[in-house]
Amino acid sequence: MKPGDMVKAKRSNTYGTFIGMRTFPNATGGDDYTCAEVMWFNKNAPNGDRISTIQADLLEVVK
């Protein structure tokens, strides 16, 4: 996946544009968490934003 690719959530018919990967540092010394950021076409995140994070393995690139 590269920024600008159209992606689909594997478990739904939700489409969006892949923005990039984001890493959240672990404050307690464990491993950092990296996930994908997607701007969804037809839904908002729970906080109302159009861009949200999702596990990268739950996305597939639309060809």
mmCIF file of C-alpha atoms in Angstrom:
data_model
loop_
_atom_site.group_PDB
_atom_site.id
_atom_site.type_symbol
_atom_site.label_atom_id
_atom_site.label_comp_id
_atom_site.label_asym_id
_atom_site.label_seq_id
_atom_site.Cartn_x
_atom_site.Cartn_y
_atom_site.Cartn_z
ATOM 1 C CA MET A 1 0.000 0.000 0.000
ATOM 2 C CA LYS A 2 1.175 3.484 -0.797
ATOM 3 C CA PRO A 3 -0.359 6.881 0.014
ATOM 4 C CA GLY A 4 -3.158 7.698 -2.421
ATOM 5 C CA ASP A 5 -4.213 4.072 -3.033
ATOM 6 C CA MET A 6 -7.927 3.342 -2.868
ATOM 7 C CA VAL A 7 -8.536 0.748 -0.153
ATOM 8 C CA LYS A 8 -11.450 -1.326 1.088
ATOM 9 C CA ALA A 9 -12.060 -2.619 4.585
ATOM 10 C CA LYS A 10 -12.007 -6.427 4.257
ATOM 11 C CA ARG A 11 -15.079 -7.006 6.428
ATOM 12 C CA SER A 12 -17.349 -4.352 4.932
ATOM 13 C CA ASN A 13 -18.017 -2.423 1.759
ATOM 14 C CA THR A 14 -16.333 0.679 3.161
ATOM 15 C CA TYR A 15 -13.904 2.409 0.791
ATOM 16 C CA GLY A 16 -11.371 5.157 1.334
ATOM 17 C CA THR A 17 -7.979 6.611 0.450
ATOM 18 C CA PHE A 18 -4.894 5.283 2.222
ATOM 19 C CA ILE A 19 -3.095 8.247 3.823
ATOM 20 C CA GLY A 20 -0.099 6.481 5.370
ATOM 21 C CA MET A 21 1.121 4.553 8.390
ATOM 22 C CA ARG A 22 1.090 5.998 11.903
ATOM 23 C CA THR A 23 3.075 4.769 14.904
ATOM 24 C CA PHE A 24 1.924 5.241 18.478
ATOM 25 C CA PRO A 25 4.737 4.944 21.057
ATOM 26 C CA ASN A 26 4.154 2.647 24.014
ATOM 27 C CA ALA A 27 4.558 4.677 27.199
ATOM 28 C CA THR A 28 5.118 1.599 29.372
ATOM 29 C CA GLY A 29 8.163 0.257 27.542
ATOM 30 C CA GLY A 30 6.480 -2.321 25.307
ATOM 31 C CA ASP A 31 6.393 -2.409 21.536
ATOM 32 C CA ASP A 32 5.106 0.597 19.617
ATOM 33 C CA TYR A 33 1.841 0.160 17.670
ATOM 34 C CA THR A 34 1.753 0.952 13.942
ATOM 35 C CA CYS A 35 -1.511 1.174 12.016
ATOM 36 C CA ALA A 36 -2.897 2.594 8.783
ATOM 37 C CA GLU A 37 -4.630 5.967 8.443
ATOM 38 C CA VAL A 38 -7.503 6.089 5.959
ATOM 39 C CA MET A 39 -9.753 8.907 4.770
ATOM 40 C CA TRP A 40 -13.105 7.151 4.341
ATOM 41 C CA PHE A 41 -15.444 8.094 1.506
ATOM 42 C CA ASN A 42 -18.785 7.427 3.202
ATOM 43 C CA LYS A 43 -18.285 7.297 6.963
ATOM 44 C CA ASN A 44 -16.791 9.230 9.842
ATOM 45 C CA ALA A 45 -14.722 8.045 12.782
ATOM 46 C CA PRO A 46 -16.469 7.978 16.186
ATOM 47 C CA ASN A 47 -15.068 11.457 16.920
ATOM 48 C CA GLY A 48 -16.570 12.821 13.683
ATOM 49 C CA ASP A 49 -13.320 13.009 11.697
ATOM 50 C CA ARG A 50 -13.219 11.675 8.140
ATOM 51 C CA ILE A 51 -9.718 10.201 8.744
ATOM 52 C CA SER A 52 -9.296 7.301 11.156
ATOM 53 C CA THR A 53 -6.859 4.524 11.987
ATOM 54 C CA ILE A 54 -7.321 0.824 11.250
ATOM 55 C CA GLN A 55 -5.121 -2.258 11.431
ATOM 56 C CA ALA A 56 -3.297 -2.480 8.116
ATOM 57 C CA ASP A 57 -4.086 -6.197 7.763
ATOM 58 C CA LEU A 58 -7.817 -5.342 7.725
ATOM 59 C CA LEU A 59 -7.415 -3.394 4.459
ATOM 60 C CA GLU A 60 -7.048 -4.449 0.852
ATOM 61 C CA VAL A 61 -5.974 -2.295 -2.080
ATOM 62 C CA VAL A 62 -8.633 -1.841 -4.765
ATOM 63 C CA LYS A 63 -7.183 -2.441 -8.241
#
